[in-house]
Coordinates of N, CA and C in Angstrom, one line a residue:
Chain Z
X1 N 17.6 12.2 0.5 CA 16.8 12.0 -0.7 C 15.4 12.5 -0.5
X2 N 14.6 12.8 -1.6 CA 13.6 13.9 -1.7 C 12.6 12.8 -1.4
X3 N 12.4 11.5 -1.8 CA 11.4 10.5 -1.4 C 10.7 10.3 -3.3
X4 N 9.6 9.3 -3.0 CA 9.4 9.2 -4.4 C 8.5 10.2 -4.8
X5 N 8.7 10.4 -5.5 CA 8.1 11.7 -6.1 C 7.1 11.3 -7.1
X6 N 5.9 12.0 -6.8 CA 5.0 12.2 -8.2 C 4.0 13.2 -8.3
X7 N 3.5 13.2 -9.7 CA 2.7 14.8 -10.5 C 1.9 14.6 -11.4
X8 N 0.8 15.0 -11.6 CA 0.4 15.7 -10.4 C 0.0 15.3 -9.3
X9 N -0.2 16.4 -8.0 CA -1.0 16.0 -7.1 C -2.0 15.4 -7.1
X10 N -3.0 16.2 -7.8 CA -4.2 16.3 -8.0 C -4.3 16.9 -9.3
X11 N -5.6 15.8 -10.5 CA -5.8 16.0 -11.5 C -7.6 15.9 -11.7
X12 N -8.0 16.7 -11.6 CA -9.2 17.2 -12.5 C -9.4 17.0 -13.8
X13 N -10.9 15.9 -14.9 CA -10.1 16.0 -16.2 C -11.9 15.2 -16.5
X14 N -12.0 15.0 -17.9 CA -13.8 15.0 -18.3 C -13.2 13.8 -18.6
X15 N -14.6 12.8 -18.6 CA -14.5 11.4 -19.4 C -13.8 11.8 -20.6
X16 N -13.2 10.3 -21.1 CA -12.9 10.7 -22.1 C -11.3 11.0 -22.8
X17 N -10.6 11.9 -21.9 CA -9.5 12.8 -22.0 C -8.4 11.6 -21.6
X18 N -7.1 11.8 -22.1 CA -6.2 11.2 -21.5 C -5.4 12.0 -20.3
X19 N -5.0 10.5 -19.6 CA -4.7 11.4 -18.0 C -2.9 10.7 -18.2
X20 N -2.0 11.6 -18.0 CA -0.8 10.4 -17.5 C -0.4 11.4 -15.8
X21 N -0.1 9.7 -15.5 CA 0.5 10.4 -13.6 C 1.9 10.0 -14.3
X22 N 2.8 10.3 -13.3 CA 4.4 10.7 -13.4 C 4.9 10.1 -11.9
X23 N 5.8 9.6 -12.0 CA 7.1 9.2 -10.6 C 8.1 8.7 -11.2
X24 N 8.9 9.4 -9.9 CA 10.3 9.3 -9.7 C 10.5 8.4 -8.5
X25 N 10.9 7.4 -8.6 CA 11.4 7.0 -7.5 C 12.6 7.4 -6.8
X26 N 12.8 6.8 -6.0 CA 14.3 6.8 -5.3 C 15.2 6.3 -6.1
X27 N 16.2 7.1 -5.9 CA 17.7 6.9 -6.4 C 18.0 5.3 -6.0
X28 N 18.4 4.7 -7.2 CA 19.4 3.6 -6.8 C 17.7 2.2 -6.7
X29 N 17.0 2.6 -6.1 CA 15.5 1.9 -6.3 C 15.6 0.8 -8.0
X30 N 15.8 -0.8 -7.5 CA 15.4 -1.4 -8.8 C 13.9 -1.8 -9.0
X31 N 13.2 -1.6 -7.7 CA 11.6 -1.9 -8.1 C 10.9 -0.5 -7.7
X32 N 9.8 -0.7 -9.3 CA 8.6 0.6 -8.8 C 7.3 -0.1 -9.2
X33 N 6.4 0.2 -8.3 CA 5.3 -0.5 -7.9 C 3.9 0.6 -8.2
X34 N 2.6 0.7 -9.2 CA 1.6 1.3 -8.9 C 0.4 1.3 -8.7
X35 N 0.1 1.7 -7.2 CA -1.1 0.8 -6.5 C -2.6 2.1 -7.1
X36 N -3.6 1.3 -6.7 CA -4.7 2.2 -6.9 C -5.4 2.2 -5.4
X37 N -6.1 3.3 -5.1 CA -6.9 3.4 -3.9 C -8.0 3.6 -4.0
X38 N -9.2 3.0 -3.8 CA -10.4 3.5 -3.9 C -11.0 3.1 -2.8
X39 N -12.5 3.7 -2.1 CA -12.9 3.4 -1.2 C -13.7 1.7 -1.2
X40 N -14.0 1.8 -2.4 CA -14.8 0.2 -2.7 C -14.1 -0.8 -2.9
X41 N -12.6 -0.5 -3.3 CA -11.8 -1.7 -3.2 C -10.3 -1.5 -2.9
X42 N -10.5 -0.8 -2.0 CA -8.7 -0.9 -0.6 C -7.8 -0.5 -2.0
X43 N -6.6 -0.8 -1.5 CA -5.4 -0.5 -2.3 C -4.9 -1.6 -3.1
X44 N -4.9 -1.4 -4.5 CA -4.5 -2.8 -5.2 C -3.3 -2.6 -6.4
X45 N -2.9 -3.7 -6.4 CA -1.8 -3.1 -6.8 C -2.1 -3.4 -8.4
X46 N -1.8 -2.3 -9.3 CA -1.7 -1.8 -10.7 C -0.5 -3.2 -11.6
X47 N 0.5 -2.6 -11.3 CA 1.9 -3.2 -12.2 C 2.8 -2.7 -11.2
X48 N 3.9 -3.9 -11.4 CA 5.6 -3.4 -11.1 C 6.4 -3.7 -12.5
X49 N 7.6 -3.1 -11.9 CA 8.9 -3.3 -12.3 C 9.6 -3.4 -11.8
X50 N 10.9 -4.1 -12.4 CA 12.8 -4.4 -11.7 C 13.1 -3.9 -12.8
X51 N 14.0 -2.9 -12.3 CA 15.0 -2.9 -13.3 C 14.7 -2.0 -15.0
X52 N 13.4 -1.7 -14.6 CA 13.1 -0.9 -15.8 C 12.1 -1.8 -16.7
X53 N 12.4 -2.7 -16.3 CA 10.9 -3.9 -17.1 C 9.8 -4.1 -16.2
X54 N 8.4 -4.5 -16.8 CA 7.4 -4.8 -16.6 C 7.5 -6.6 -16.0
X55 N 7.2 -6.5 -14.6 CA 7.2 -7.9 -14.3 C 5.9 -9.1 -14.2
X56 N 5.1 -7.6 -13.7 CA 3.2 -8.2 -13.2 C 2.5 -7.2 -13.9
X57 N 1.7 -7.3 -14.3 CA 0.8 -5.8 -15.1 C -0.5 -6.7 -15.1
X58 N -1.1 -7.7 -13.9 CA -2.3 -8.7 -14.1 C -3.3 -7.9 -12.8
X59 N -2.3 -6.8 -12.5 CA -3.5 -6.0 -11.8 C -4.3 -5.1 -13.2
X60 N -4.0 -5.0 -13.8 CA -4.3 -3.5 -14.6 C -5.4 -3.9 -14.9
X61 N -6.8 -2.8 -14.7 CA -7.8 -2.9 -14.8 C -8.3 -3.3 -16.8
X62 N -7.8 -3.0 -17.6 CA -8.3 -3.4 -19.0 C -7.3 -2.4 -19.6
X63 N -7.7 -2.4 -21.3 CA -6.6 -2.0 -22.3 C -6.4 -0.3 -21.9
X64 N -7.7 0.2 -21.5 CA -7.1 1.8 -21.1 C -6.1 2.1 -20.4
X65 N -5.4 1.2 -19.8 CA -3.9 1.7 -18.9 C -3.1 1.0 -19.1
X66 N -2.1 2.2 -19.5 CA -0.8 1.2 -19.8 C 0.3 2.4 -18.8
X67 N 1.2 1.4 -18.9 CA 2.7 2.2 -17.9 C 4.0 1.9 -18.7
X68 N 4.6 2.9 -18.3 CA 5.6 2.6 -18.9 C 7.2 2.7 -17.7
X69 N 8.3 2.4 -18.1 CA 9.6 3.2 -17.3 C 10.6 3.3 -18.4
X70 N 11.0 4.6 -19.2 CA 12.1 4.5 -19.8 C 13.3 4.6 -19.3
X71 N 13.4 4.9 -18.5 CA 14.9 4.7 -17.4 C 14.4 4.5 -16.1
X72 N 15.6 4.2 -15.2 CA 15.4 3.9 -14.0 C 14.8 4.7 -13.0
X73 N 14.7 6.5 -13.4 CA 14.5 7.5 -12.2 C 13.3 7.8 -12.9
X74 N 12.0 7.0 -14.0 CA 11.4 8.4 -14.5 C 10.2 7.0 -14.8
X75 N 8.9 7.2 -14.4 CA 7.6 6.0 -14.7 C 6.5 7.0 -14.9
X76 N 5.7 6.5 -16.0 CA 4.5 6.8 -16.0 C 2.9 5.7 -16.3
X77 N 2.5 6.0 -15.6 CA 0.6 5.6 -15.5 C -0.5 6.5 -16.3
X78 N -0.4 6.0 -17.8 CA -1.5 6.6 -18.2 C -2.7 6.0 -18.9
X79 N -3.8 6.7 -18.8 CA -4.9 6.5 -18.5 C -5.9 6.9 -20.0
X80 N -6.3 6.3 -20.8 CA -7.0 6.3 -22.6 C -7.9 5.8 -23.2
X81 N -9.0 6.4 -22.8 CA -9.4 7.0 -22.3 C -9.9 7.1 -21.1
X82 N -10.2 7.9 -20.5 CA -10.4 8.3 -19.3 C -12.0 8.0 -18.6
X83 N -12.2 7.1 -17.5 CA -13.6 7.3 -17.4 C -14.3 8.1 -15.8
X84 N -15.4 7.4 -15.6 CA -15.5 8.2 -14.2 C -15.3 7.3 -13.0
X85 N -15.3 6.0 -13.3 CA -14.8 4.7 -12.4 C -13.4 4.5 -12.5
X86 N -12.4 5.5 -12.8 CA -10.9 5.4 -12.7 C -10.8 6.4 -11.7
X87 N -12.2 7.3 -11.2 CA -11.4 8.3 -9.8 C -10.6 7.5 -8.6
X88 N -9.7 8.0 -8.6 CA -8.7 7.0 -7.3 C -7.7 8.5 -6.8
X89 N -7.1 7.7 -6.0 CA -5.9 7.8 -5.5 C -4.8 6.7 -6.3
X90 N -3.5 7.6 -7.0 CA -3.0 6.1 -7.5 C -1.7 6.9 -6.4
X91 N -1.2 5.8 -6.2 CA 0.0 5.9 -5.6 C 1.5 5.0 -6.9
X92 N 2.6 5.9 -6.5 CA 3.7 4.8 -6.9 C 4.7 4.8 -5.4
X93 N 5.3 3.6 -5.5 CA 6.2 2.8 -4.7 C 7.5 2.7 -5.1
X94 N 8.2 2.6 -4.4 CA 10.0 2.1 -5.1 C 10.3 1.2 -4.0
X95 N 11.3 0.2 -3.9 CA 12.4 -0.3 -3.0 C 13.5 -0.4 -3.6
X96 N 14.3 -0.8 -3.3 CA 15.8 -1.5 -3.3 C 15.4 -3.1 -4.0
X97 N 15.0 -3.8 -3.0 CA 14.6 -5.4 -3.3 C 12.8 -4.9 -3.2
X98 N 12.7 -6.7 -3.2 CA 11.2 -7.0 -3.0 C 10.9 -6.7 -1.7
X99 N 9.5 -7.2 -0.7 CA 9.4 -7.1 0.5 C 9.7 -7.0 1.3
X100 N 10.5 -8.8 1.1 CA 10.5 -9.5 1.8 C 11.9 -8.7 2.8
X101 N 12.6 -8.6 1.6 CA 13.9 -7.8 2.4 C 14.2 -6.4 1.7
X102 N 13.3 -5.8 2.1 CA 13.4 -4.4 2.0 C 11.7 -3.4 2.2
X103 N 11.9 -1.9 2.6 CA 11.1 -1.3 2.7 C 10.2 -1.1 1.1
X104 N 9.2 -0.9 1.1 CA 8.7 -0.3 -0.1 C 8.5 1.0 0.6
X105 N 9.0 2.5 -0.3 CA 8.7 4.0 0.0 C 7.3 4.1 -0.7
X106 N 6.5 4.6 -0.6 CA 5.5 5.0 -1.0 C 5.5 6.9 -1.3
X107 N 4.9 7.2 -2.8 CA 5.0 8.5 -2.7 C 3.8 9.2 -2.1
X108 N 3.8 10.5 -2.3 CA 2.1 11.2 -1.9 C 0.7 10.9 -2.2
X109 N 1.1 10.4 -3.2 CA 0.0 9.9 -4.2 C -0.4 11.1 -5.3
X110 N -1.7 10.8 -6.2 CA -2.4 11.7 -7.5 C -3.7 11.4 -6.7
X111 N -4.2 12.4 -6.5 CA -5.7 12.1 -6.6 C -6.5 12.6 -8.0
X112 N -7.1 11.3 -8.8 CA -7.8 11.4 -10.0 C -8.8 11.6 -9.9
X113 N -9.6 12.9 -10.7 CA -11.0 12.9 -10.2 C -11.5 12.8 -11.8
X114 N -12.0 12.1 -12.2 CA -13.2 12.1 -14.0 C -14.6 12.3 -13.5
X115 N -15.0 13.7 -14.4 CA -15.9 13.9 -14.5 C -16.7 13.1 -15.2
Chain R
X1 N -5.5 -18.5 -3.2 CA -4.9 -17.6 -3.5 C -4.7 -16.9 -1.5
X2 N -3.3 -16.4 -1.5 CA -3.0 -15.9 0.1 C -3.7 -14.4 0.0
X3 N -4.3 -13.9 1.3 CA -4.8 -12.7 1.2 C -5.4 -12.5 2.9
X4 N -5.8 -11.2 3.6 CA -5.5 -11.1 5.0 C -6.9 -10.3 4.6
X5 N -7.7 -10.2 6.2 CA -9.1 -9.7 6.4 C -8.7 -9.4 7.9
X6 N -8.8 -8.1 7.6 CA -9.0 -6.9 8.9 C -10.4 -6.7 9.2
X7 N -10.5 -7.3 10.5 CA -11.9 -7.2 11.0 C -12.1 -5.7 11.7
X8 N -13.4 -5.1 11.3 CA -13.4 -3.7 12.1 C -12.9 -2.8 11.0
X9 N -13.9 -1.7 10.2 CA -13.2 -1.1 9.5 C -12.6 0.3 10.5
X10 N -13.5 0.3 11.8 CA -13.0 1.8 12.2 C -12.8 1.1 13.4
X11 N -11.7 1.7 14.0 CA -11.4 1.2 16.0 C -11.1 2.7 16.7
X12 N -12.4 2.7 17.2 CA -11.7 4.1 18.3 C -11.0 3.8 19.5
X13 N -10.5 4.8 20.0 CA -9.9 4.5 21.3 C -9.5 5.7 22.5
X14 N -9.6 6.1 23.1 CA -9.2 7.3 24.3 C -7.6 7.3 24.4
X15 N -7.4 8.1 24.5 CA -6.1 8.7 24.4 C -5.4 8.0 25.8
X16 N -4.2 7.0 25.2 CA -3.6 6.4 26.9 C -4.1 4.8 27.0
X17 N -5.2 4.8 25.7 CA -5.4 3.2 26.5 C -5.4 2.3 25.1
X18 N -5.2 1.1 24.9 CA -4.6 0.0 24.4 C -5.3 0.0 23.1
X19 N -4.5 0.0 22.4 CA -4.6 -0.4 20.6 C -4.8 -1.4 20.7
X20 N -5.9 -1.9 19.4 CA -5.4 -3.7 19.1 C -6.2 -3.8 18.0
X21 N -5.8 -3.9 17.1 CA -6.3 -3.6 15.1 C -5.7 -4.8 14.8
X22 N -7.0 -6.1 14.4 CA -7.1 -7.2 14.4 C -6.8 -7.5 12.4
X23 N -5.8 -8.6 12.3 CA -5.4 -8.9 11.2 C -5.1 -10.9 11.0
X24 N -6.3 -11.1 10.3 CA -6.4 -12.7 10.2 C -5.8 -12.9 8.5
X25 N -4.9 -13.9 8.4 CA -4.7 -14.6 7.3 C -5.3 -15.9 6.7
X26 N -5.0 -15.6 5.2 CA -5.3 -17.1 5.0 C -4.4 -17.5 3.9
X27 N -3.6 -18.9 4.6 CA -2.7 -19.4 3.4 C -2.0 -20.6 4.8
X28 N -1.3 -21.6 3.5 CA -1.4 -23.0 3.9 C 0.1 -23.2 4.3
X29 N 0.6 -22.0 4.3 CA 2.7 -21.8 4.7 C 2.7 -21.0 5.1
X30 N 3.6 -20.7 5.9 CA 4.0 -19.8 6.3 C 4.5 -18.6 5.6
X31 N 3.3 -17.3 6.3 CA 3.4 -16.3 5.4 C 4.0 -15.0 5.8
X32 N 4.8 -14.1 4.7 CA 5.3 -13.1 5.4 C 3.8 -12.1 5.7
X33 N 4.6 -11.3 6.9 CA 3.1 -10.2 7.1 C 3.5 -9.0 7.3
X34 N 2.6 -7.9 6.6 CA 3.1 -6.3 7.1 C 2.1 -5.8 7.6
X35 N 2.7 -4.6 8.2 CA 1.7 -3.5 8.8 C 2.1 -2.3 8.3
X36 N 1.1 -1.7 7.7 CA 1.5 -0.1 7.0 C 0.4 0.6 7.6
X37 N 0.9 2.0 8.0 CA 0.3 3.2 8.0 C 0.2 4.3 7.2
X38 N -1.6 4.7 7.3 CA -1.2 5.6 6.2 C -1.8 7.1 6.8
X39 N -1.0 8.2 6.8 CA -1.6 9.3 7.7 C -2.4 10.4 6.4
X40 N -3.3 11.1 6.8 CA -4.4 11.6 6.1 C -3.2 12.2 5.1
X41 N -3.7 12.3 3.7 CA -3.1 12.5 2.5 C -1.5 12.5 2.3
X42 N -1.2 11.6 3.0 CA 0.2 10.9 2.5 C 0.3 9.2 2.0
X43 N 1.1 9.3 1.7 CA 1.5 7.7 1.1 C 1.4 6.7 2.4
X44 N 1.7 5.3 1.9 CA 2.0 4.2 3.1 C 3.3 4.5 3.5
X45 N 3.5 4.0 5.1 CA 4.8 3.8 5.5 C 4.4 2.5 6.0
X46 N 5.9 2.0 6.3 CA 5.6 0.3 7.0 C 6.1 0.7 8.4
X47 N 5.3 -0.1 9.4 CA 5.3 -0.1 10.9 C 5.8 -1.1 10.9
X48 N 6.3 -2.5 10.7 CA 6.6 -3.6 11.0 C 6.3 -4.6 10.2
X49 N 7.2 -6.0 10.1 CA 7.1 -6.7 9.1 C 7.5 -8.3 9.9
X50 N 6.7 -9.3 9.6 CA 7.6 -10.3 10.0 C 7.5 -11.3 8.6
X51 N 8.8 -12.4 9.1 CA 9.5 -12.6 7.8 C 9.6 -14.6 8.5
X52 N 10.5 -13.9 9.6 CA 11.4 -15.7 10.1 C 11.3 -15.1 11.2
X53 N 11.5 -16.1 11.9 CA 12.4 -16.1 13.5 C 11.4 -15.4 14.5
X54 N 11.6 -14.5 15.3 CA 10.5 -14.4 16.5 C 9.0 -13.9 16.0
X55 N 8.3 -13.9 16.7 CA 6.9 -14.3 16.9 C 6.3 -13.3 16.8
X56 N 7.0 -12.5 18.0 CA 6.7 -11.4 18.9 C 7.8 -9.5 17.5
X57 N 7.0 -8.8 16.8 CA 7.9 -8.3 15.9 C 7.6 -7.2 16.5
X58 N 8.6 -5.9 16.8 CA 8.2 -4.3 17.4 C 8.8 -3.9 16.0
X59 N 7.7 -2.4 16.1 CA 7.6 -1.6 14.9 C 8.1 -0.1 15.2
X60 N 8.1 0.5 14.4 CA 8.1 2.3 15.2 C 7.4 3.2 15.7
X61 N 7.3 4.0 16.1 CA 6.1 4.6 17.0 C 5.5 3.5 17.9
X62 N 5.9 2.6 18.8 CA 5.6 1.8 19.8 C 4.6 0.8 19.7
X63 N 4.0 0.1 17.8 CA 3.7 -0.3 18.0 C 4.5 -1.8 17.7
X64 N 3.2 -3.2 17.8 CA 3.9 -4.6 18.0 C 3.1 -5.4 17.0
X65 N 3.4 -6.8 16.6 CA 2.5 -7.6 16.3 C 3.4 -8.9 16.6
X66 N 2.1 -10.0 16.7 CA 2.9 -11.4 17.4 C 2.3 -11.6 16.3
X67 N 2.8 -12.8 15.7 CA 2.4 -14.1 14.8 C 2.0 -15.0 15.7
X68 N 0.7 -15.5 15.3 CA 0.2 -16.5 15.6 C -0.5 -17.7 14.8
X69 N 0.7 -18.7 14.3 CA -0.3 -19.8 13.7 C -1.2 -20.2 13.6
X70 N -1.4 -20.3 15.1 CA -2.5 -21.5 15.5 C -3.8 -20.4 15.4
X71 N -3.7 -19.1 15.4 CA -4.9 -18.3 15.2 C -5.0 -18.0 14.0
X72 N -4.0 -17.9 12.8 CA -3.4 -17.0 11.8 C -4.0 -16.2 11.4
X73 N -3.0 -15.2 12.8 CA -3.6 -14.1 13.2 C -2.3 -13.2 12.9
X74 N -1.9 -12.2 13.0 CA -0.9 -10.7 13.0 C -1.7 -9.9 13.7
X75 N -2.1 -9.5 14.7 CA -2.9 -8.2 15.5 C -1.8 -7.6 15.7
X76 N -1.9 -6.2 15.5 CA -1.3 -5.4 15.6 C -1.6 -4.5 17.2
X77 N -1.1 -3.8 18.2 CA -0.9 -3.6 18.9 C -0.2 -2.5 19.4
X78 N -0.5 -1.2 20.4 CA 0.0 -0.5 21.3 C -0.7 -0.3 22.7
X79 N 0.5 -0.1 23.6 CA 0.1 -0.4 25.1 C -0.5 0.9 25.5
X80 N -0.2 1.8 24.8 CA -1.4 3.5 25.3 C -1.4 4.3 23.3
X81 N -2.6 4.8 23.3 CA -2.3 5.1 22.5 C -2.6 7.2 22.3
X82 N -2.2 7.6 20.9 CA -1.1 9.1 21.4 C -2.4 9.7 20.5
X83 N -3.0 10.7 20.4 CA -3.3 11.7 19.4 C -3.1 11.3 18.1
X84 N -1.2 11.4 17.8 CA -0.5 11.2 16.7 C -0.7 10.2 15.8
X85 N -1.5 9.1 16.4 CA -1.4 7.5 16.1 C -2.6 7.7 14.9
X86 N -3.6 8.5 15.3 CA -4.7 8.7 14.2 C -4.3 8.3 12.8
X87 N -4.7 7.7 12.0 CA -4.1 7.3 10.6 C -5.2 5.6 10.1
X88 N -5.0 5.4 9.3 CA -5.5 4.1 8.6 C -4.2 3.3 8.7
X89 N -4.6 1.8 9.1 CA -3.7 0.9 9.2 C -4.0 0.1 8.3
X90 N -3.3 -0.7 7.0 CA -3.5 -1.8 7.0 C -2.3 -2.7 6.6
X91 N -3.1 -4.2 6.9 CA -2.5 -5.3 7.1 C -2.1 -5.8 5.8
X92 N -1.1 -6.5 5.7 CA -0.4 -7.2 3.9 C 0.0 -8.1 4.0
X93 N 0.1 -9.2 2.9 CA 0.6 -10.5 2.8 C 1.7 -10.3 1.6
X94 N 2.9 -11.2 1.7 CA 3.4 -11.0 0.4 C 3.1 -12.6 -0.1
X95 N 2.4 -12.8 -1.0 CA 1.7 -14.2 -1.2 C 3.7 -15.1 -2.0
X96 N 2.9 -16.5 -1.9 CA 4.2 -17.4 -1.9 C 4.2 -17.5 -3.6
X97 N 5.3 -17.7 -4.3 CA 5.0 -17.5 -5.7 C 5.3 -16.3 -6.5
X98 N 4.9 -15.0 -5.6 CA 5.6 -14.0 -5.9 C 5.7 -13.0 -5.2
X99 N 7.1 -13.2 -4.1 CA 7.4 -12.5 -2.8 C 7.5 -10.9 -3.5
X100 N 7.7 -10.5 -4.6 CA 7.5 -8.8 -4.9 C 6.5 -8.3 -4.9
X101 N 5.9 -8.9 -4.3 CA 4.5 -8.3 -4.1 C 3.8 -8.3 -3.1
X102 N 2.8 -7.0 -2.7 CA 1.8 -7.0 -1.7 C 0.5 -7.1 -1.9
X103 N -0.2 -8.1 -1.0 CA -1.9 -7.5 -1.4 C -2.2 -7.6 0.0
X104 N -3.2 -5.8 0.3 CA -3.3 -5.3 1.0 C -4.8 -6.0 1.4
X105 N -4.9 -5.5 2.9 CA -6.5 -5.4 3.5 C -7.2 -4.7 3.3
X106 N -8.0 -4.2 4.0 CA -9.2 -3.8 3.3 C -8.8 -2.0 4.2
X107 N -8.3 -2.2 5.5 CA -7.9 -0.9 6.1 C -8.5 -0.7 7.1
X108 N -8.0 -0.4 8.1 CA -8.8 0.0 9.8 C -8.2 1.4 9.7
X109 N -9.4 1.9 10.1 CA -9.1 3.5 10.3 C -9.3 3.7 12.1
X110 N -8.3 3.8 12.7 CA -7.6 4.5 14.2 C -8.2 5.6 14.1
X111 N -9.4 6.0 15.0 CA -9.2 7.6 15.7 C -8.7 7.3 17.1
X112 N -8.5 8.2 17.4 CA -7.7 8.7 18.9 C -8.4 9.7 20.1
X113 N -9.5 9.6 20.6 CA -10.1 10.7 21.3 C -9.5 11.3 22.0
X114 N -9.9 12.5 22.8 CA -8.8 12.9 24.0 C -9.4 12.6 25.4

């Protein structure tokens, strides 16, 4: 398997603009997880899903971000508008189960940069 | 609310001699605990996890963590350490209430001198 995939790598983009990031998780994967990275506040987690539904979305910073997953192999995080305190690294995650019994894969990440 | 504090945001160390990237909890049960690494512009991977049963958990690339209650502690641990090891570590709780989830530390960044 190719691992979780996501696109862009890296996005350049002005206040303002709408941003969406993209992942694929792993095949067969019923949870996908999307964390943020920033240097001021570590890695936190965004929203998951099972199964193609929204289970937690009590990370998400306010109304500019929403996610979606319309099938099992395909999620997106986008961002409306766009500011300059959303530059991160967002990462997405998949497993099989939850933690507790199972790996979470982590993809490459997006690095967001708003001007 | 359960949540873990990594003391030390950077730990150096000479190439060959002992890791030890300190991870304290807080929570009133017994809690699951991870250790992830993350190598310069890639995602997390998990080094090790404990859950139940021994104390003492080995991970891959040679490192370890003990659970310790009575410190509620998870230090993470290697007995020499490689060049390769260079990366940010951090420590995770999956809080009680809702085991699908992680909330992470804050991150130790490992250098490796030669």
């Amino acid at each position: 398997d190719a691992g979780v995939i996501q696109s862009p790598r890296h996005e350049v983009t002005e206040m303002g603009q709408e941003v969406t990031l993209r992942c694929k998780p792993i095949s067969g994967h019923d949870y996908l997880f999307w964390y943020r990275q920033t240097m001021m506040r570590g890695l936190e987690l965004l929203i998951y899903f099972n199964n193609n539904v929204p289970i937690d979305d009590s990370g998400m910073p306010e109304d500019r971000f929403s996610a979606k997953m319309p099938n099992a192999s395909f999620s997106t995080l986008k961002i409306q508008p766009s500011e300059p305190r959303d530059s991160a690294v967002y990462f997405c995650a998949s497993s099989l189960a939850g933690p507790i019994t199972d790996t979470q894969y982590f993809g490459p990440g997006t690095r967001l940069t708003v001007l | 609310a359960q949540s873990v504090t990594q003391l030390g945001s950077h730990v150096s160390v000479s190439e060959g001699a002992l890791v030890l990237l300190r991870c304290n909890y807080s929570s009133s049960v017994p809690p699951y605990l991870f250790w992830y690494v993350q190598y310069p512009n890639q995602g997390l991977q998990l080094l090790l996890k404990y859950t139940t049963g021994a104390t003492l958990v080995k991970g891959i690339n040679g490192f370890e963590a003990e659970f310790k209650k009575s410190e509620t502690s998870f230090h993470l641990t290697k007995p020499s350490a490689h060049m390769s090891d260079a990366a940010e570590y951090f420590c995770a709780v999956s809080p009680q209430g809702n085991t699908d989830k992680l909330i992470f530390g804050t991150g130790t960044r490992l250098q490796v001198f030669p």
